[in-house]
PDB file of N, CA and C in Angstrom:
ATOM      1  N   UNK A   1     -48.277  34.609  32.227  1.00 76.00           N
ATOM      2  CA  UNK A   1     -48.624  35.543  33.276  1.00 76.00           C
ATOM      3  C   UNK A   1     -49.772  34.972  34.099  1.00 76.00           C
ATOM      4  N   UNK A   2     -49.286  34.806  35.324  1.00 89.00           N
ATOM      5  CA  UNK A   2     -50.388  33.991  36.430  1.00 89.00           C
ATOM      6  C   UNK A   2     -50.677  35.668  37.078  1.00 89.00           C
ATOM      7  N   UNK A   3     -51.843  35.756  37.872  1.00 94.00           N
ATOM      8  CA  UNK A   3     -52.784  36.321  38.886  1.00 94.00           C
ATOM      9  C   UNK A   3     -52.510  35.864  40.105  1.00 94.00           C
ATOM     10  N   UNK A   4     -51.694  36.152  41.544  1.00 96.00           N
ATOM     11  CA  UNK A   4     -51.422  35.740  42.691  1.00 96.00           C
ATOM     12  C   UNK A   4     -52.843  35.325  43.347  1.00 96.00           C
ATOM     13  N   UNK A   5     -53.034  34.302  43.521  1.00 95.00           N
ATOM     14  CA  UNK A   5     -54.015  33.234  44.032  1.00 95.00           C
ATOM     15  C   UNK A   5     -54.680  34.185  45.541  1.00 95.00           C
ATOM     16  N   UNK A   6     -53.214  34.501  46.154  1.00 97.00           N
ATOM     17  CA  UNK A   6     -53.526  34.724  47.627  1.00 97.00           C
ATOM     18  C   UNK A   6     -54.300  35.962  47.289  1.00 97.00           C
ATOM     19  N   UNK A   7     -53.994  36.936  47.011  1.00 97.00           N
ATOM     20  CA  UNK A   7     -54.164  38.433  46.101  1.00 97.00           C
ATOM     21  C   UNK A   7     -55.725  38.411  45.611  1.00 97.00           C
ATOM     22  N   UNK A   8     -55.591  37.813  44.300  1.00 95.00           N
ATOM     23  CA  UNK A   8     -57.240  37.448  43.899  1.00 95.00           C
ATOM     24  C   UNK A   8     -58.120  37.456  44.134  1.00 95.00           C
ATOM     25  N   UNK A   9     -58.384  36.821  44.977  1.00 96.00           N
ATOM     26  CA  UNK A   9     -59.847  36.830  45.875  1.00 96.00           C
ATOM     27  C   UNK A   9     -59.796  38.318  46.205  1.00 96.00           C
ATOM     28  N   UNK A  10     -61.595  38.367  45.648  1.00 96.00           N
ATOM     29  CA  UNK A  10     -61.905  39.469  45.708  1.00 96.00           C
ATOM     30  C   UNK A  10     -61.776  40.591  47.265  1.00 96.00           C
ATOM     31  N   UNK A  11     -62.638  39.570  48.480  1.00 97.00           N
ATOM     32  CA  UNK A  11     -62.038  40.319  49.506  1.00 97.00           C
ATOM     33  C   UNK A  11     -60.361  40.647  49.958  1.00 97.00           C
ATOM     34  N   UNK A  12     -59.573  39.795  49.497  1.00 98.00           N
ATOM     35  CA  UNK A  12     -58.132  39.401  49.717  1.00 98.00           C
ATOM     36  C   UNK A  12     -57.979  40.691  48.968  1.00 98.00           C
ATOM     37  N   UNK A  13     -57.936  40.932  47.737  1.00 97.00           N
ATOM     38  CA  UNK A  13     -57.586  42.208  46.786  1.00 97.00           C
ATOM     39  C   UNK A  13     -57.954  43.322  47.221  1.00 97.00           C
ATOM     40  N   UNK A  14     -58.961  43.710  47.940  1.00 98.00           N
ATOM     41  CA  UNK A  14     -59.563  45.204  48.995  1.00 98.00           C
ATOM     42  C   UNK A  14     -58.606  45.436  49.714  1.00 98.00           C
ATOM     43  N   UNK A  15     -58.127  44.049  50.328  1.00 98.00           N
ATOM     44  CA  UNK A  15     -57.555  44.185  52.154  1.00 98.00           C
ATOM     45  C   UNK A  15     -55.963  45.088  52.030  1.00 98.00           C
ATOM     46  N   UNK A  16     -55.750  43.954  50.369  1.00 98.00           N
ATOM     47  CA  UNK A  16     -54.479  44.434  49.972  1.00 98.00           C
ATOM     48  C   UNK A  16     -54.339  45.664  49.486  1.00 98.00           C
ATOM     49  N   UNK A  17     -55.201  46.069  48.660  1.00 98.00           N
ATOM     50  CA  UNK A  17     -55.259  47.845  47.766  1.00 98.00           C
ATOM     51  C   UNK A  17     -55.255  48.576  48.706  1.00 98.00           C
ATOM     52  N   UNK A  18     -56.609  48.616  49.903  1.00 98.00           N
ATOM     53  CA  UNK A  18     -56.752  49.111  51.183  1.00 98.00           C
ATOM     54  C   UNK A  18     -55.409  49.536  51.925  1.00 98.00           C
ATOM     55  N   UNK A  19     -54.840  48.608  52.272  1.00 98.00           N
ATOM     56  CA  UNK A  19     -53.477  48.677  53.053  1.00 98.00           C
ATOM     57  C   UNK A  19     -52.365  48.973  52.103  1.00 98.00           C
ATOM     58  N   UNK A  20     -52.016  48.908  51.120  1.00 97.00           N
ATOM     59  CA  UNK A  20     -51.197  49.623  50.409  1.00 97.00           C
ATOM     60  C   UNK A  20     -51.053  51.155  49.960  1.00 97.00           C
ATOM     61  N   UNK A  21     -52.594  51.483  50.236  1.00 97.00           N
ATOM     62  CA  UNK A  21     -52.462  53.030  50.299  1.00 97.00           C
ATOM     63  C   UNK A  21     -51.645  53.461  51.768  1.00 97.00           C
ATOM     64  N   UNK A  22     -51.850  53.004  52.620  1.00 97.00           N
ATOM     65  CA  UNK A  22     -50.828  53.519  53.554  1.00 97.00           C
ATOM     66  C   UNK A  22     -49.237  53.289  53.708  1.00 97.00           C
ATOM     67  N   UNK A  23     -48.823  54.513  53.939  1.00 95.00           N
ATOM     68  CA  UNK A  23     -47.529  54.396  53.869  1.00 95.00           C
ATOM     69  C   UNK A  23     -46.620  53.174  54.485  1.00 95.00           C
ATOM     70  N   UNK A  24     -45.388  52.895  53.765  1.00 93.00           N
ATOM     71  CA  UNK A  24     -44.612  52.198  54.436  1.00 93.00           C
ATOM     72  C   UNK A  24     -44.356  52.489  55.527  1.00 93.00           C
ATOM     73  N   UNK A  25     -44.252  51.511  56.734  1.00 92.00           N
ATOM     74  CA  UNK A  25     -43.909  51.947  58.023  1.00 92.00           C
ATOM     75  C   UNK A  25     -45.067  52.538  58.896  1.00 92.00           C
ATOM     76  N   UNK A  26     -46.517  52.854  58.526  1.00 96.00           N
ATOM     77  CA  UNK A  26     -47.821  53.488  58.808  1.00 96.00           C
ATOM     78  C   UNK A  26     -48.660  51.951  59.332  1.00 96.00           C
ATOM     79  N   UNK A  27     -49.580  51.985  59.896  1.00 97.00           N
ATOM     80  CA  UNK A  27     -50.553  50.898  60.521  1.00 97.00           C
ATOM     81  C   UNK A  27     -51.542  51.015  60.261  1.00 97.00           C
ATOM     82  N   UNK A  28     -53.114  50.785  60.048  1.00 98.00           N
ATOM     83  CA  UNK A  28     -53.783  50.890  59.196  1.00 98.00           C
ATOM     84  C   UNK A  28     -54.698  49.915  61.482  1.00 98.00           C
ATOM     85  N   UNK A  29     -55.610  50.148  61.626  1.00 97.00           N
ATOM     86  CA  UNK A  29     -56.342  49.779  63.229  1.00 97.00           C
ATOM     87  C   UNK A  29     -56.951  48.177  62.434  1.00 97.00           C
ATOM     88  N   UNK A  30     -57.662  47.531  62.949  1.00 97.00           N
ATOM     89  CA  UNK A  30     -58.489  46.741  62.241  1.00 97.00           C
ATOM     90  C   UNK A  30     -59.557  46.905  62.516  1.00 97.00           C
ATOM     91  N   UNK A  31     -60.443  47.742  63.483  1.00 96.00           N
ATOM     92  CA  UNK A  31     -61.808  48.393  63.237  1.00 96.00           C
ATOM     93  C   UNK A  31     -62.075  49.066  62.191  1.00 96.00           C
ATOM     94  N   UNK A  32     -60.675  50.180  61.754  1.00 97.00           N
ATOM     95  CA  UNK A  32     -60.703  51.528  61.184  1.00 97.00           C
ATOM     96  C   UNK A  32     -60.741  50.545  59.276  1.00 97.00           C
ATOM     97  N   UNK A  33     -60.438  49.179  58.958  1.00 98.00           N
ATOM     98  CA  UNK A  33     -59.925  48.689  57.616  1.00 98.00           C
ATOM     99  C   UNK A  33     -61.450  48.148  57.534  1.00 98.00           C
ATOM    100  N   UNK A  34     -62.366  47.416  58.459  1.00 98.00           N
ATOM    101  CA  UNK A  34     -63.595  47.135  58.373  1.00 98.00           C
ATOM    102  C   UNK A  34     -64.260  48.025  58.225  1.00 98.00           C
ATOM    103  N   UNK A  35     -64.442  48.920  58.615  1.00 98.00           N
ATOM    104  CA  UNK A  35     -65.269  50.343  58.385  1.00 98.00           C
ATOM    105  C   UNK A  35     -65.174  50.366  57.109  1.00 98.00           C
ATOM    106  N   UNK A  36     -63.408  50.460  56.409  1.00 97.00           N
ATOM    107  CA  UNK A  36     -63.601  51.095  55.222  1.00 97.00           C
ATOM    108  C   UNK A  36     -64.055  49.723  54.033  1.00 97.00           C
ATOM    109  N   UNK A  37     -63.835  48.768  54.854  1.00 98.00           N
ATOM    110  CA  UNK A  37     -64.341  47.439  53.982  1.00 98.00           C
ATOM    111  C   UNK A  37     -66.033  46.591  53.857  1.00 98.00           C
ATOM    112  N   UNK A  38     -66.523  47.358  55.284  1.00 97.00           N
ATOM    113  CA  UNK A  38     -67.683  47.127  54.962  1.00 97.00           C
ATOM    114  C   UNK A  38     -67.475  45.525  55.007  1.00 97.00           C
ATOM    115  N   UNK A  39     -66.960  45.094  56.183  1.00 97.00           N
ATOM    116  CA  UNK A  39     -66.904  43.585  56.309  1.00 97.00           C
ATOM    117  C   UNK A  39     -66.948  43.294  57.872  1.00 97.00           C
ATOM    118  N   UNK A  40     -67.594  42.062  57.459  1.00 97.00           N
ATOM    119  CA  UNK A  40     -67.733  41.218  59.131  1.00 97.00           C
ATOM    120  C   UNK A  40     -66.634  41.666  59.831  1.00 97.00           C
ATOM    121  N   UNK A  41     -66.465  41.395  61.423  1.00 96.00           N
ATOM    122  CA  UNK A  41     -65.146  40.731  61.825  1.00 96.00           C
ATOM    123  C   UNK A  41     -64.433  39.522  61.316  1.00 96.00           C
ATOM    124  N   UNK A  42     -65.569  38.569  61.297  1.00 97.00           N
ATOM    125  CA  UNK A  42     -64.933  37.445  61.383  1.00 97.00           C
ATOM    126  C   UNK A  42     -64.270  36.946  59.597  1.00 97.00           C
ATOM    127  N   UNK A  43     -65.028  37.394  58.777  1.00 97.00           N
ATOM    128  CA  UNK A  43     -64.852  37.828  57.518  1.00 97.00           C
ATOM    129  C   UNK A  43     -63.606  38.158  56.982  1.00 97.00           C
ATOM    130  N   UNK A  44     -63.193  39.433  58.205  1.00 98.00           N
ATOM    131  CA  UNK A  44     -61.735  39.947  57.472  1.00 98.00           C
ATOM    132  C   UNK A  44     -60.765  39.354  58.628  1.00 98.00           C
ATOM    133  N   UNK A  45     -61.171  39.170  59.505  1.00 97.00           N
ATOM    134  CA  UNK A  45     -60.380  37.691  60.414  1.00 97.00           C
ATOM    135  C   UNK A  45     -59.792  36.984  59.568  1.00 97.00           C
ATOM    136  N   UNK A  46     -60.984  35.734  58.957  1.00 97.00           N
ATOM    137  CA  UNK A  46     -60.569  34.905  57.897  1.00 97.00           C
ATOM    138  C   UNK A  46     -59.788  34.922  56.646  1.00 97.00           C
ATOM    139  N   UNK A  47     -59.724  36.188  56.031  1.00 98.00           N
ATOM    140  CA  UNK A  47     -59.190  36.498  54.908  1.00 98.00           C
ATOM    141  C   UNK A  47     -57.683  37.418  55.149  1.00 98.00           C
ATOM    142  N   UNK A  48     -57.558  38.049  56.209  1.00 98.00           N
ATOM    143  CA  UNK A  48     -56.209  38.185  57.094  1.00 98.00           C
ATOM    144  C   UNK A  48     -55.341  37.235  57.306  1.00 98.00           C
ATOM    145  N   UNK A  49     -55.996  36.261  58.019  1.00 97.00           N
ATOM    146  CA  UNK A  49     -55.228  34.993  58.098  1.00 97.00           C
ATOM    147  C   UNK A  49     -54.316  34.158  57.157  1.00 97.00           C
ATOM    148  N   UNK A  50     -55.187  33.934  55.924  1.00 98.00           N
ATOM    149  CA  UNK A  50     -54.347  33.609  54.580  1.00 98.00           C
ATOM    150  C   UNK A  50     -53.441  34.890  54.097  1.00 98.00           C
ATOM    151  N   UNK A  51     -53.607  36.301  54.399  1.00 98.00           N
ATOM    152  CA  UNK A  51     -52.610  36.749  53.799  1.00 98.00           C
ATOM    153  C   UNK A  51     -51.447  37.259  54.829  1.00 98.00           C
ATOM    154  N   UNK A  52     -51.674  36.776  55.707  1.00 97.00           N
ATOM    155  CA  UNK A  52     -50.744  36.531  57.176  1.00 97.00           C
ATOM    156  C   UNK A  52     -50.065  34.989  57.178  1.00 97.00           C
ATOM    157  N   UNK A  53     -50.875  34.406  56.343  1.00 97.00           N
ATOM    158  CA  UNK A  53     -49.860  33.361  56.530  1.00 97.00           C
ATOM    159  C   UNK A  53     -48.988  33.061  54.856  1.00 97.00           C
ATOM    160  N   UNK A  54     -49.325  34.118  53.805  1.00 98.00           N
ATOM    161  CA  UNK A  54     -48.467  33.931  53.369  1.00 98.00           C
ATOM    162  C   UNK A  54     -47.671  35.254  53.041  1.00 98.00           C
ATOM    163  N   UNK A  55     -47.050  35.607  54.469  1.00 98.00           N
ATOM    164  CA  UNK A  55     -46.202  36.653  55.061  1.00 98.00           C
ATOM    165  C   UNK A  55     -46.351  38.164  53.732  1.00 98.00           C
ATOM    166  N   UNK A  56     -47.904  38.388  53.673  1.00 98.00           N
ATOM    167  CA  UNK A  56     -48.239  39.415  52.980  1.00 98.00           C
ATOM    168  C   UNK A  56     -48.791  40.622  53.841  1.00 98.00           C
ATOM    169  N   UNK A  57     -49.208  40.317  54.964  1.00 98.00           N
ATOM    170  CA  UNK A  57     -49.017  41.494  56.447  1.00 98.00           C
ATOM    171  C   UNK A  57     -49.099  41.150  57.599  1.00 98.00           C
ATOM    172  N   UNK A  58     -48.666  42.095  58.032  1.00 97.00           N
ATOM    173  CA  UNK A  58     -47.786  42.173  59.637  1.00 97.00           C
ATOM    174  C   UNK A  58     -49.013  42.517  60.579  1.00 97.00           C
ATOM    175  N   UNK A  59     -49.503  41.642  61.499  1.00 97.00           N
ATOM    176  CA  UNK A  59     -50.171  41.757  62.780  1.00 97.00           C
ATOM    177  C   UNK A  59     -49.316  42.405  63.700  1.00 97.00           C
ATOM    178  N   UNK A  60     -49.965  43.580  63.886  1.00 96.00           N
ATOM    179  CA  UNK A  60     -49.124  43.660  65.947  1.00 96.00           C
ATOM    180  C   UNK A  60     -50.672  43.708  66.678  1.00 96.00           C
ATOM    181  N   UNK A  61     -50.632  43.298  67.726  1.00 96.00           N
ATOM    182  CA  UNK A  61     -51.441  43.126  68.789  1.00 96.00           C
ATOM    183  C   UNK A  61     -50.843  44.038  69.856  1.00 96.00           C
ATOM    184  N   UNK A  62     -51.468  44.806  69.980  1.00 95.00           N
ATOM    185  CA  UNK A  62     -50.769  45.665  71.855  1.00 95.00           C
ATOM    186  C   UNK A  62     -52.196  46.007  72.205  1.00 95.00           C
ATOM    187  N   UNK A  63     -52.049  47.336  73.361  1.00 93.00           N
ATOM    188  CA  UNK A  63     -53.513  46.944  74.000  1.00 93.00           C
ATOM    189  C   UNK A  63     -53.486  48.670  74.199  1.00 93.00           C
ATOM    190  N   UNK A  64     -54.201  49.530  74.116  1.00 89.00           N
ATOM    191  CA  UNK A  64     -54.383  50.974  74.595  1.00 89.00           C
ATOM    192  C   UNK A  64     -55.403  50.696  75.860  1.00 89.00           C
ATOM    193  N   UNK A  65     -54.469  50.953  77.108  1.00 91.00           N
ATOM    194  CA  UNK A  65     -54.805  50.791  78.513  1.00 91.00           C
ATOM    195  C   UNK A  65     -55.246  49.711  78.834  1.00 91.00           C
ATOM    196  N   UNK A  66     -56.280  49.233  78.936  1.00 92.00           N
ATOM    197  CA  UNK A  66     -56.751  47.679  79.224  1.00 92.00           C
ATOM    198  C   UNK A  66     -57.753  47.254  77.778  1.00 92.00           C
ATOM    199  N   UNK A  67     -57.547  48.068  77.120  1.00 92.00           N
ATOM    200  CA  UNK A  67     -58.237  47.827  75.823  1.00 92.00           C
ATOM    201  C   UNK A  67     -57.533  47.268  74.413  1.00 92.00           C
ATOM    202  N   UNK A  68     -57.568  45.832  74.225  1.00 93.00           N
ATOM    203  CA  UNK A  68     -56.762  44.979  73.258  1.00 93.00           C
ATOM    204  C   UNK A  68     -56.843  45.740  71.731  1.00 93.00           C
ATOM    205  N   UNK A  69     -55.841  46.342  70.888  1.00 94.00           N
ATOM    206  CA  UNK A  69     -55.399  46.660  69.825  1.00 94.00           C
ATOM    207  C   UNK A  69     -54.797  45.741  68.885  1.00 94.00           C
ATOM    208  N   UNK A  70     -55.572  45.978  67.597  1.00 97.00           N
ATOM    209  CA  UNK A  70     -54.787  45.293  66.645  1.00 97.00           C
ATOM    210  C   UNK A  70     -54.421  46.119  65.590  1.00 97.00           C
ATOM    211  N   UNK A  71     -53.256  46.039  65.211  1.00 98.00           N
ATOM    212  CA  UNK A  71     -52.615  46.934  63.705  1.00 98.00           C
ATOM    213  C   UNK A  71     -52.631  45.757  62.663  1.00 98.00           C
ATOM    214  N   UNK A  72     -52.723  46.673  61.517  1.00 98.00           N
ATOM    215  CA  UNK A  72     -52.274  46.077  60.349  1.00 98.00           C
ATOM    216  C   UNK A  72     -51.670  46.906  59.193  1.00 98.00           C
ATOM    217  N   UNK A  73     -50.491  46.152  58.483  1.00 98.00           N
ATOM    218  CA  UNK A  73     -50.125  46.941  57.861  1.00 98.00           C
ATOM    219  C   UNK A  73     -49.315  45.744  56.741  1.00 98.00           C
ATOM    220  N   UNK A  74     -49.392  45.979  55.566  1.00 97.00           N
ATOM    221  CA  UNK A  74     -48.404  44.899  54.414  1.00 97.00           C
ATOM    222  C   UNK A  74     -46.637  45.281  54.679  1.00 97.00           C
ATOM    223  N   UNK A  75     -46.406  43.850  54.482  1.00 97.00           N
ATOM    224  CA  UNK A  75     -45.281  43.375  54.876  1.00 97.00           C
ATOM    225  C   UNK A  75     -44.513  43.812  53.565  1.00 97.00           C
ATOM    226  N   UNK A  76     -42.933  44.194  53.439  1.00 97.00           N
ATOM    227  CA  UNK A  76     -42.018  44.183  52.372  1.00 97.00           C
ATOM    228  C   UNK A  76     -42.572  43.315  51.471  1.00 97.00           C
ATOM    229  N   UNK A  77     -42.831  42.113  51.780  1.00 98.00           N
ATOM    230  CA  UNK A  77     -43.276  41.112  50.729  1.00 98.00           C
ATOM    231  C   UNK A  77     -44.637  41.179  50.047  1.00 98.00           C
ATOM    232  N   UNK A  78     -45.666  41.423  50.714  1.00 98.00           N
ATOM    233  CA  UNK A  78     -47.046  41.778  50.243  1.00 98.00           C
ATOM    234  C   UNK A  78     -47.406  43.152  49.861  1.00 98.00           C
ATOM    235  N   UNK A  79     -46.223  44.250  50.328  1.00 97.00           N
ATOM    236  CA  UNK A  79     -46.278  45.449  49.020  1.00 97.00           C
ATOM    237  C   UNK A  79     -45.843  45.055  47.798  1.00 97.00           C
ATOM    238  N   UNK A  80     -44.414  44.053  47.624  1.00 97.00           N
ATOM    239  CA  UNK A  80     -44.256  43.661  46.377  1.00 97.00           C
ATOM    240  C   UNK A  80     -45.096  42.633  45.737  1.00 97.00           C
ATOM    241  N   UNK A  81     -45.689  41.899  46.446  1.00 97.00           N
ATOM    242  CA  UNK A  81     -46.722  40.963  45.380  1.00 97.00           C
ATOM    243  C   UNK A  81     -47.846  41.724  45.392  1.00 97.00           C
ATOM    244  N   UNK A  82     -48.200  42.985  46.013  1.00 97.00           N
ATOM    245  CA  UNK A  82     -49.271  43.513  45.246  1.00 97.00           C
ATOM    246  C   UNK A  82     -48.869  44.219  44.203  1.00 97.00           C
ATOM    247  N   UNK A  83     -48.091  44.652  44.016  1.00 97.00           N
ATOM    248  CA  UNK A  83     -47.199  45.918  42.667  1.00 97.00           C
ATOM    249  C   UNK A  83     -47.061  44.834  42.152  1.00 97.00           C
ATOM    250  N   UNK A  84     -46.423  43.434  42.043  1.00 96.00           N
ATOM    251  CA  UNK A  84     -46.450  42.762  40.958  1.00 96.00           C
ATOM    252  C   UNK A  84     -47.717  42.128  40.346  1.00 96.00           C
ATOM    253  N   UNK A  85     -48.677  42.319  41.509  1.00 97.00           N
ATOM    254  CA  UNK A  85     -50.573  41.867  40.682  1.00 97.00           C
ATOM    255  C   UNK A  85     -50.854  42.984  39.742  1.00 97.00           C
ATOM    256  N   UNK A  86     -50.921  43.970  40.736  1.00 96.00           N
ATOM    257  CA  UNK A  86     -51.143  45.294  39.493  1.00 96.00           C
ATOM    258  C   UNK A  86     -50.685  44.952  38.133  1.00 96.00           C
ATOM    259  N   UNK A  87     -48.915  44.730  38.422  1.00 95.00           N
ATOM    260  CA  UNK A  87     -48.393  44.892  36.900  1.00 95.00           C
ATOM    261  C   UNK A  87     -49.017  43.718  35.621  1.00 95.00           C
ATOM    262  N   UNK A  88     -48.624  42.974  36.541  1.00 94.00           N
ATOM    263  CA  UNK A  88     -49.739  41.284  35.887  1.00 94.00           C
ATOM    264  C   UNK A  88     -50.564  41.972  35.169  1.00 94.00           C
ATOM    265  N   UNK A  89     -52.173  42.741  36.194  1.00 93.00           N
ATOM    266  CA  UNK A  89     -53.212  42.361  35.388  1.00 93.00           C
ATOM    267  C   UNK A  89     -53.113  44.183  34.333  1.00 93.00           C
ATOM    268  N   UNK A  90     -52.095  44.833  34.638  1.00 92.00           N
ATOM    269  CA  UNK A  90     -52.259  45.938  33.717  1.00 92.00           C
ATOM    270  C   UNK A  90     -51.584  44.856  32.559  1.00 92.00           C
ATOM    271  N   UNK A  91     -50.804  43.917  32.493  1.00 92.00           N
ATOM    272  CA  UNK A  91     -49.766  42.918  31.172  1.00 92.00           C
ATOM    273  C   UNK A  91     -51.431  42.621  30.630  1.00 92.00           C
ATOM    274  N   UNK A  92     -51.963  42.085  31.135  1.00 90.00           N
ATOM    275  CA  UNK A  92     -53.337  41.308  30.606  1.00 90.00           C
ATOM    276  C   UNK A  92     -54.269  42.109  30.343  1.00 90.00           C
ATOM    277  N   UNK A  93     -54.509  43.132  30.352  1.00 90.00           N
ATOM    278  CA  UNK A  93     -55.393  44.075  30.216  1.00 90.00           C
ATOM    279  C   UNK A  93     -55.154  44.842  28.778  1.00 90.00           C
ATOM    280  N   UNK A  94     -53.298  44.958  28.761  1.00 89.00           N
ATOM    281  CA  UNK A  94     -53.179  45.191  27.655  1.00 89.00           C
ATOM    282  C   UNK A  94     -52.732  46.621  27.583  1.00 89.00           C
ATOM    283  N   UNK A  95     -52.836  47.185  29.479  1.00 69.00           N
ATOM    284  CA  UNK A  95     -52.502  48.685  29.286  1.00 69.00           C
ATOM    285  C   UNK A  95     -50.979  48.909  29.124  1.00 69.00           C
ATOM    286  N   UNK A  96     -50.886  50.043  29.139  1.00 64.00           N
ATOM    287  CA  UNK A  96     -49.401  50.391  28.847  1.00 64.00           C
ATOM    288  C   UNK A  96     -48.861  51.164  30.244  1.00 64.00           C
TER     289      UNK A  96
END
């Protein structure tokens, strides 16, 4: 039983728990995920990126009036590799 690398990291594991509470199909702002993360921009920039590039969530970019928007929300694939971290570290933990 491995621990998903991308997942792991501690900020990486917030971004993911964070965004998995919202529903499938729901968007999550990226001001509104820093607020609740208590992180830089550039911080959860950086740590977005790796789990954007390994197709664990979905960027949309649009703009409300002349004002640039970004969504975020986990991809089919990065809801299931987070339910499979969970299950991992509940295997290693020993819970039932």
């Amino acid at each position: 039983m491995e621990l998903d690398p991308v997942i792991h990291a501690a900020a990486r594991l917030r971004i993911t728990a964070t965004l998995a509470a919202v529903p499938p199909g729901d968007q999550m702002s990226f001001p509104r995920l820093q607020e609740l993360l208590e992180m830089t921009a550039g911080n959860l920039s950086t740590h977005l990126r790796k789990l954007e590039d390994a197709e664990y969530v979905e960027i949309t970019k649009t703009h409300q009036g002349r004002t640039p928007v970004t969504y975020l929300a986990l991809s089919k694939r990065g809801r299931r590799a987070f339910e499979d971290y969970t299950e991992t570290l509940r295997n290693l933990l020993g819970a039932p």
